[in-house]
Tab-separated table of C-alpha atoms in Angstrom:
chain	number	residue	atom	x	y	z
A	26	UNK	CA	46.006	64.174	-77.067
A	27	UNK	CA	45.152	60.864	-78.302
A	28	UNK	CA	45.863	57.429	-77.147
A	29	UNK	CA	45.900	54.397	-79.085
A	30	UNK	CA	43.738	51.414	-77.712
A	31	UNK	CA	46.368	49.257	-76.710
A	32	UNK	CA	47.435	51.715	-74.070
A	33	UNK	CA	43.790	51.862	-72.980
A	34	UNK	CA	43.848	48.390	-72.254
A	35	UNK	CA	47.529	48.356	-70.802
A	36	UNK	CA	45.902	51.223	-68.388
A	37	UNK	CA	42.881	48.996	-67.661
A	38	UNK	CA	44.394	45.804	-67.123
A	39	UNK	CA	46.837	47.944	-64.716
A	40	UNK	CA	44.507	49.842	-63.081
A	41	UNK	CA	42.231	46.601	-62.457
A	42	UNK	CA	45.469	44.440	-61.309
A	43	UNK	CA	47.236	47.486	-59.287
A	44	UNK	CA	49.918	44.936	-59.996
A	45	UNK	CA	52.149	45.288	-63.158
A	46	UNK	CA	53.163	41.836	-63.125
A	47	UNK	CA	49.762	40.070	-62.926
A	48	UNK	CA	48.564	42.735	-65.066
A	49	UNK	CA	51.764	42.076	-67.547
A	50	UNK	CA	50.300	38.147	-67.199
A	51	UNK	CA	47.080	38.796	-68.145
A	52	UNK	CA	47.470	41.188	-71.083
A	53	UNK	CA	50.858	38.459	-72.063
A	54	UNK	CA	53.299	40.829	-72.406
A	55	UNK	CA	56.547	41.408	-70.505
A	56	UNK	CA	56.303	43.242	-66.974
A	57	UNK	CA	59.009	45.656	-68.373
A	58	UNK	CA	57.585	46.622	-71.231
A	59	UNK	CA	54.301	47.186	-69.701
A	60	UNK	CA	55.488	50.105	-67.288
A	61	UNK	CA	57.452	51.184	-70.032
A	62	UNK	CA	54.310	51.564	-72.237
A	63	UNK	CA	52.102	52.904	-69.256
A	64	UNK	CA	55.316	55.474	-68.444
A	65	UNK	CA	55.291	56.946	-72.313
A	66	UNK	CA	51.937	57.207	-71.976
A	67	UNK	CA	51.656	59.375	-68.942
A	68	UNK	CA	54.330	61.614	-70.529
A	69	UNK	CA	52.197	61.719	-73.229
A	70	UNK	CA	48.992	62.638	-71.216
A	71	UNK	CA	50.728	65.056	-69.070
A	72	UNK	CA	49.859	63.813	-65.890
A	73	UNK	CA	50.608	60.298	-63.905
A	74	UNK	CA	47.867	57.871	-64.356
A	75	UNK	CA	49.283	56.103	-60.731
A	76	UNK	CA	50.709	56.013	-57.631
A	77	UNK	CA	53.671	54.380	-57.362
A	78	UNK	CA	54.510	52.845	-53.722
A	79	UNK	CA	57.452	50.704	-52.434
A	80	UNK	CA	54.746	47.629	-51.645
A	81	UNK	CA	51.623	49.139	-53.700
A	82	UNK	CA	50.281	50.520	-56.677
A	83	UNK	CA	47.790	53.328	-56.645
A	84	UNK	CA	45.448	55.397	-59.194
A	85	UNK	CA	46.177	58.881	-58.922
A	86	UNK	CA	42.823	61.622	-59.189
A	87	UNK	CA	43.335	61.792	-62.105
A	88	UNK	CA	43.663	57.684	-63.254
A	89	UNK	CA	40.510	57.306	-61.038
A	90	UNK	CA	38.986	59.748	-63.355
A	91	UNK	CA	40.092	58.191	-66.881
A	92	UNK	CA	39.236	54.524	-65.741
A	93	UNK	CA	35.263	54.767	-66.351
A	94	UNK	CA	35.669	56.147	-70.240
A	95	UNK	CA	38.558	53.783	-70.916
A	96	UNK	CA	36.461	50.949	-70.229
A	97	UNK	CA	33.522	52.267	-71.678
A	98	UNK	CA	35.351	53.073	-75.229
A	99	UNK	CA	36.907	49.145	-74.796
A	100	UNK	CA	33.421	47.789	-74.667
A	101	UNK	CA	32.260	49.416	-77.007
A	102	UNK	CA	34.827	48.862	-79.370
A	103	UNK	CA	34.889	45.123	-78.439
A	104	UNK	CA	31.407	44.955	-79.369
A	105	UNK	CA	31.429	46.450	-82.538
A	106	UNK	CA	34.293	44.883	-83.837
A	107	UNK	CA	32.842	41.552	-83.325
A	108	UNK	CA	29.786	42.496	-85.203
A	109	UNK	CA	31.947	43.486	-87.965
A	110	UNK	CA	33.592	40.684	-88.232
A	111	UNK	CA	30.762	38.457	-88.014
A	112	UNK	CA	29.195	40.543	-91.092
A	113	UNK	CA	32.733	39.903	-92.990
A	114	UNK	CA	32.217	36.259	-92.844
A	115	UNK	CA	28.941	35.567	-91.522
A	116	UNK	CA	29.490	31.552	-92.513
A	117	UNK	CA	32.971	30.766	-91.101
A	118	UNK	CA	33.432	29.455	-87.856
A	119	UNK	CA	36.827	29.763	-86.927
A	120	UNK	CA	38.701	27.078	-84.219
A	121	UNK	CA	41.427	27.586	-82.529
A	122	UNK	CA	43.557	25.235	-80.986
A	123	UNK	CA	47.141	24.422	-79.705
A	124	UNK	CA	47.520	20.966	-79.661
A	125	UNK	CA	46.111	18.356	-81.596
A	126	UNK	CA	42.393	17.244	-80.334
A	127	UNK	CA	42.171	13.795	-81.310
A	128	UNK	CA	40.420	11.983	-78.288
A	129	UNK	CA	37.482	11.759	-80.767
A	130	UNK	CA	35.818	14.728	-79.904
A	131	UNK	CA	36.405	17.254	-82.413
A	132	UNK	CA	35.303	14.828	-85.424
A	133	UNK	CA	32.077	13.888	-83.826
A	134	UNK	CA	31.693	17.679	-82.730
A	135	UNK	CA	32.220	19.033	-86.435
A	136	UNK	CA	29.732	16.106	-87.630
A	137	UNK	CA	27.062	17.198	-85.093
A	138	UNK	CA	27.430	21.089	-86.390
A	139	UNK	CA	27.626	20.239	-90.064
A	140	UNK	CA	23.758	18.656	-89.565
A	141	UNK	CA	23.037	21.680	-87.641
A	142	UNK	CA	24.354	24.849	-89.609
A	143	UNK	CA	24.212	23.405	-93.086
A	144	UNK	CA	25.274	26.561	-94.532
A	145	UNK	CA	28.422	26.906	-91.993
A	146	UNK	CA	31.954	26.086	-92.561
A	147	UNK	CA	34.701	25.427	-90.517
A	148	UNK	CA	38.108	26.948	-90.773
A	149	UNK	CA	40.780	25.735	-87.896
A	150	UNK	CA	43.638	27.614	-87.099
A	151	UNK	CA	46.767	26.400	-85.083
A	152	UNK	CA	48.123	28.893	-81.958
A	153	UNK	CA	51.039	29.176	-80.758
A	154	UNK	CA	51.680	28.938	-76.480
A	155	UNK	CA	52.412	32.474	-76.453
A	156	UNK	CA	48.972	33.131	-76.704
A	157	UNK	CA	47.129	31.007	-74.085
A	158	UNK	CA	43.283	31.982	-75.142
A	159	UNK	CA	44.433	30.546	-78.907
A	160	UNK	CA	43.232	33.689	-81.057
A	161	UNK	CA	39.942	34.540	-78.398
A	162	UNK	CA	41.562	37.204	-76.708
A	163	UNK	CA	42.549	39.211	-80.236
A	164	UNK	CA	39.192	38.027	-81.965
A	165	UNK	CA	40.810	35.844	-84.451
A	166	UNK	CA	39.363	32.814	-83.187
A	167	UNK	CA	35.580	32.210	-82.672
A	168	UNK	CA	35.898	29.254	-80.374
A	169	UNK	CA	38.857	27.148	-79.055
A	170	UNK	CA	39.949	24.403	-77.634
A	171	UNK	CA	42.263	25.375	-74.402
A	172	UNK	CA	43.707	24.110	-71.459
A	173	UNK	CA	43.434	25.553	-68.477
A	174	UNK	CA	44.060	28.010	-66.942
A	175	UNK	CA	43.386	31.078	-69.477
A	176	UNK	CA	44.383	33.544	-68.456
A	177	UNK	CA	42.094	36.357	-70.352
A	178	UNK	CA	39.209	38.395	-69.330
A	179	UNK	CA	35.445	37.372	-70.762
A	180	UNK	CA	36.196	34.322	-71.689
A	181	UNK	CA	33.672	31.486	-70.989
A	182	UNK	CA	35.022	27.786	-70.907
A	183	UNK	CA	33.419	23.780	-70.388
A	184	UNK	CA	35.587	21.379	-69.425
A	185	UNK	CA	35.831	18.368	-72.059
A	186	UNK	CA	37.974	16.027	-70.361
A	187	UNK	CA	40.429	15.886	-67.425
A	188	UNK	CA	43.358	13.844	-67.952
A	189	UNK	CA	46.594	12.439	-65.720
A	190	UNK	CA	49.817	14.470	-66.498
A	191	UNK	CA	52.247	12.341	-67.874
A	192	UNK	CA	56.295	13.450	-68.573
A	193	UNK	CA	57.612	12.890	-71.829
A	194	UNK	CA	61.071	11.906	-71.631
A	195	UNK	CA	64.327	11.548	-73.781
A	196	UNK	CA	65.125	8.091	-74.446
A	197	UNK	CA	67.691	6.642	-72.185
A	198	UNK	CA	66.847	9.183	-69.459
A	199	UNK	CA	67.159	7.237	-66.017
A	200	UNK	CA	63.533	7.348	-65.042
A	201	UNK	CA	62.320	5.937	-69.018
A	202	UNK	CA	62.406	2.283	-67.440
A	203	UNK	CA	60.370	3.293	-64.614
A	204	UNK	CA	56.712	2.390	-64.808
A	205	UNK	CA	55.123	5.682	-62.849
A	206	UNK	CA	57.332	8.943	-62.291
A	207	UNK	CA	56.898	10.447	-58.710
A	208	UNK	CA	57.014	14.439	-59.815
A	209	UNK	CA	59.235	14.471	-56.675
A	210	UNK	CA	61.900	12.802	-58.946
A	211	UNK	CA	61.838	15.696	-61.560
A	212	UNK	CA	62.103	18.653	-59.729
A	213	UNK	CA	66.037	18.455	-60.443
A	214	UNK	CA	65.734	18.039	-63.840
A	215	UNK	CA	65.762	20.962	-67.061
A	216	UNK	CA	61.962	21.367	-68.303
A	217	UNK	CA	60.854	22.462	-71.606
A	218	UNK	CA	58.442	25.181	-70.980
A	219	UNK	CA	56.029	27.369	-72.659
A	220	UNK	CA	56.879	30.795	-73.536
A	221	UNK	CA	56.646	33.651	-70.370
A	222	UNK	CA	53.621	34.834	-72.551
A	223	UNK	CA	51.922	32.244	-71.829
A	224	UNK	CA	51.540	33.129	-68.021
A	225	UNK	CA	49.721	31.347	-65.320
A	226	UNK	CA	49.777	28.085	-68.180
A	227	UNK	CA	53.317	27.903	-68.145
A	228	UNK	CA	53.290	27.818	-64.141
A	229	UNK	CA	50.683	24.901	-65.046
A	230	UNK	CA	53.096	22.769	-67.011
A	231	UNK	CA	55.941	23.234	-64.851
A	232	UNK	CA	53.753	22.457	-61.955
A	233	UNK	CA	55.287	25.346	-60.118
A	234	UNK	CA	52.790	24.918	-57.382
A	235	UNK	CA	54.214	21.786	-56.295
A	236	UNK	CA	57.649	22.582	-56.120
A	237	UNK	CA	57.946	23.296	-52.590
A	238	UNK	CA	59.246	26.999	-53.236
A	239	UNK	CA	61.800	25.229	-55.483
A	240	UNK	CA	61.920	27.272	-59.162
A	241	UNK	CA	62.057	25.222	-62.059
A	242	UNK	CA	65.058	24.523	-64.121
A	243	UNK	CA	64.422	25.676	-67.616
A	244	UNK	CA	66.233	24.218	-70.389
A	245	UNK	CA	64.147	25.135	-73.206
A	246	UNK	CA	61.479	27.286	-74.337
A	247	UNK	CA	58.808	26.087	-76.725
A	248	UNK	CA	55.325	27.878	-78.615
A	249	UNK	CA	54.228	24.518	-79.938
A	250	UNK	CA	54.063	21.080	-78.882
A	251	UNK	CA	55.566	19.627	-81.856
A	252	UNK	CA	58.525	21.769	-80.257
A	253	UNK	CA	58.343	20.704	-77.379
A	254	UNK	CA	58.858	16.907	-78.312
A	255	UNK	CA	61.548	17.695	-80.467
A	256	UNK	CA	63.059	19.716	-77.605
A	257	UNK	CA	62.803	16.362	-75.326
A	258	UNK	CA	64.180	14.291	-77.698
A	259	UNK	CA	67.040	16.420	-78.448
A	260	UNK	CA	67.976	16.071	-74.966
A	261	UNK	CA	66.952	19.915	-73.686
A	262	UNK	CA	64.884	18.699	-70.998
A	263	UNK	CA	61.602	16.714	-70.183
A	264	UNK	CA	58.089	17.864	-70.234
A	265	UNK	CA	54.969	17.676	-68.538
A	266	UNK	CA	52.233	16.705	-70.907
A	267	UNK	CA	48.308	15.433	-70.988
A	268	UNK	CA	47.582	11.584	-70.820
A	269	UNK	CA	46.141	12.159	-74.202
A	270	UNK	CA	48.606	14.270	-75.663
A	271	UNK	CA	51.366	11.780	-74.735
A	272	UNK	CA	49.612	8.861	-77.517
A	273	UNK	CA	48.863	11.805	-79.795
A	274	UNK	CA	52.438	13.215	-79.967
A	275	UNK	CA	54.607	9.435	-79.953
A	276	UNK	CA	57.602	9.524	-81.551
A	277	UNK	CA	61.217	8.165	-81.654
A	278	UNK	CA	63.991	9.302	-79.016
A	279	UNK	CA	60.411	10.335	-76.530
A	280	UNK	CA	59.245	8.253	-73.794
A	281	UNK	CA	56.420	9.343	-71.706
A	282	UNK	CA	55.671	8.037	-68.273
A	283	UNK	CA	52.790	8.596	-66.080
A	284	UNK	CA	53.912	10.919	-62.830
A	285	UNK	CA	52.100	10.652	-59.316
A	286	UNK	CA	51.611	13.787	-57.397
A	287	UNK	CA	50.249	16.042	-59.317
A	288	UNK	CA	46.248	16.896	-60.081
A	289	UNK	CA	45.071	16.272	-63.561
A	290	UNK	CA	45.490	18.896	-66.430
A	291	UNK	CA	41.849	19.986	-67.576
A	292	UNK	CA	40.882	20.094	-71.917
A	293	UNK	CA	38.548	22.794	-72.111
A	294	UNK	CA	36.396	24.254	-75.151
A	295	UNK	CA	36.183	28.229	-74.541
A	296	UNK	CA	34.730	31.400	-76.289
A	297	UNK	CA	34.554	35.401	-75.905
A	298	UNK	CA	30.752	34.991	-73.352
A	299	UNK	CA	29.652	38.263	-75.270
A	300	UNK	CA	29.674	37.100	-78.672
A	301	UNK	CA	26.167	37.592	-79.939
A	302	UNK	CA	26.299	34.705	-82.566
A	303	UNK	CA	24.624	31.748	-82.344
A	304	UNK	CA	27.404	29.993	-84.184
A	305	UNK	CA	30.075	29.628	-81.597
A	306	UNK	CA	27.586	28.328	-78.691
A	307	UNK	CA	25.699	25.524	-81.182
A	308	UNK	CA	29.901	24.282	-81.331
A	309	UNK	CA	30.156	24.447	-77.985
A	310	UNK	CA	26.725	22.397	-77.756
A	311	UNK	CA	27.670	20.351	-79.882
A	312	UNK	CA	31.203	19.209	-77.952
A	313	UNK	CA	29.546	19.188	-74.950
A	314	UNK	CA	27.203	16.453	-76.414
A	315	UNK	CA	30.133	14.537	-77.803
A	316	UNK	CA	32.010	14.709	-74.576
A	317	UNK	CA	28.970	13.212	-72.558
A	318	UNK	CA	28.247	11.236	-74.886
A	319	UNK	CA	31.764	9.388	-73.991
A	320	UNK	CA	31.759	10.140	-70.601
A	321	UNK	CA	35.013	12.333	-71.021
A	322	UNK	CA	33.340	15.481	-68.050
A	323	UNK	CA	31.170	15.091	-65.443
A	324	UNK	CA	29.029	17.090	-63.683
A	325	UNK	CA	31.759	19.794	-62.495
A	326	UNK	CA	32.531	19.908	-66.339
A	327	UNK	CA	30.355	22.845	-66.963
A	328	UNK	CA	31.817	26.603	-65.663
A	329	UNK	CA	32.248	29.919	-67.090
């Protein structure tokens, strides 16, 4: 009997998680159609891969058994594929990112590599929310600017700048006039938020963790931010967004107010940590130099 890869990483993620909904998270797919997936593959297999228990999840004998060579045939198809596609275009360097950059990083970045890796180009690809790790989980990126959290496995991330969350708001909404916005203010209110793929980042930019147990209100969904200020200014709901983001993104029928209360939202540059390319990691170098050079991190800034 064979099984496609996709399952073997819908069993792994389970079998790490024993937690279909974190696992769900972290491979962004639904929590439904995760069991649904493990539950044709058992039938397929003949035998149940877990254990399941009113408050836990288990690995049956035999799951404990098929764990080790799931993982191993992952790895080692991870690893080959990325040599692959590093011989299919040995001298692109492809970016990823989900907002805009500006904050004058990723021209002076590209500048620095361009003296380095003379025979490199660039090619920069916009992602959508619903995939957090913007093309690093699936390969198709090489490197990419994030924010945090990502939630993805093997994936290595610096810190470029932290910023002040701001909320961008429809014009004429009571609070517009106000000169800070105490998140205490907008827990009532309809928010615009990322797409359920998009996991623990979602939770993020509805600042779920400060909600007192409270569950947000959503009143639109959005993969993009250009979507998500249209959203706003169509009156759907307001929006937490970065400092930086909130000058990037200005447009009629949106104004965006500073909010107390909350900690700062985090810009990060990230890549897969076992890519065996120079490439990617003489980027990173290079932002990391062009974000000191400003004094956009500190100290803390560096983490994988």
């Amino acid at each position: 009997m064979d099984a496609h890869l996709r399952e073997l990483r819908y069993f792994a993620a389970v079998a790490e998680e024993l937690n279909f909904t974190r696992a769900a998270a972290r491979l962004f797919v639904s929590q439904p159609a995760l069991s649904k997936q493990i539950r044709a593959l058992e039938r397929r297999l003949g035998f149940e891969l877990f254990e399941r228990r009113p408050r836990a999840l288990a690995l049956t004998e035999q799951g404990a058994a098929l764990l080790p060579a799931a993982r191993r045939i992952l790895a080692d198809w991870d690893r080959e594929y990325a040599e692959c596609r590093a011989i299919g275009r040995p001298r692109t360097l492809v970016v990823g990112m989900q907002t805009a950059v500006g904050r004058d990083l990723q021209r002076r970045a590209m500048a620095r590599f361009r003296e380095r890796a003379p025979g490199w180009r660039i090619s920069l690809r916009l992602v959508g929310w619903d995939d957090p790790s913007a093309g690093l989980a699936d390969a198709t990126s090489d490197v990419a600017f994030v924010w945090l959290p990502v939630p993805a496995e093997g994936i290595a991330v610096h810190v470029l700048a932290r910023e002040r969350r701001w909320v961008a708001l429809p014009e004429g909404h009571p609070l517009a006039d106000h000169a800070e916005v105490p998140f205490a203010d907008l827990l009532a209110e309809p928010f615009v938020a990322l797409p359920e793929q998009a996991g623990p980042l979602r939770d993020f930019w509805l600042a779920a963790g400060h909600r007192d147990g409270r569950p947000p209100v959503i009143g639109a969904e959005a993969t993009a931010a250009d979507e998500v200020f249209e959203a706003v200014a169509s009156g759907l709901g307001v929006a937490l967004v970065a400092e930086g983001n909130a000058a990037l993104y200005r447009r009629p029928g949106v104004v965006c107010r500073p909010v107390t209360g909350l900690p700062p939202a985090e810009l990060a540059v990230a890549w897969r940590a076992d890519d065996p390319r120079q490439a990617p990691r003489a980027f990173v170098a290079c932002l990391r130099e062009a974000a000191e050079g400003r004094g956009v991190t500190d100290a803390r800034g560096a983490r994988a």
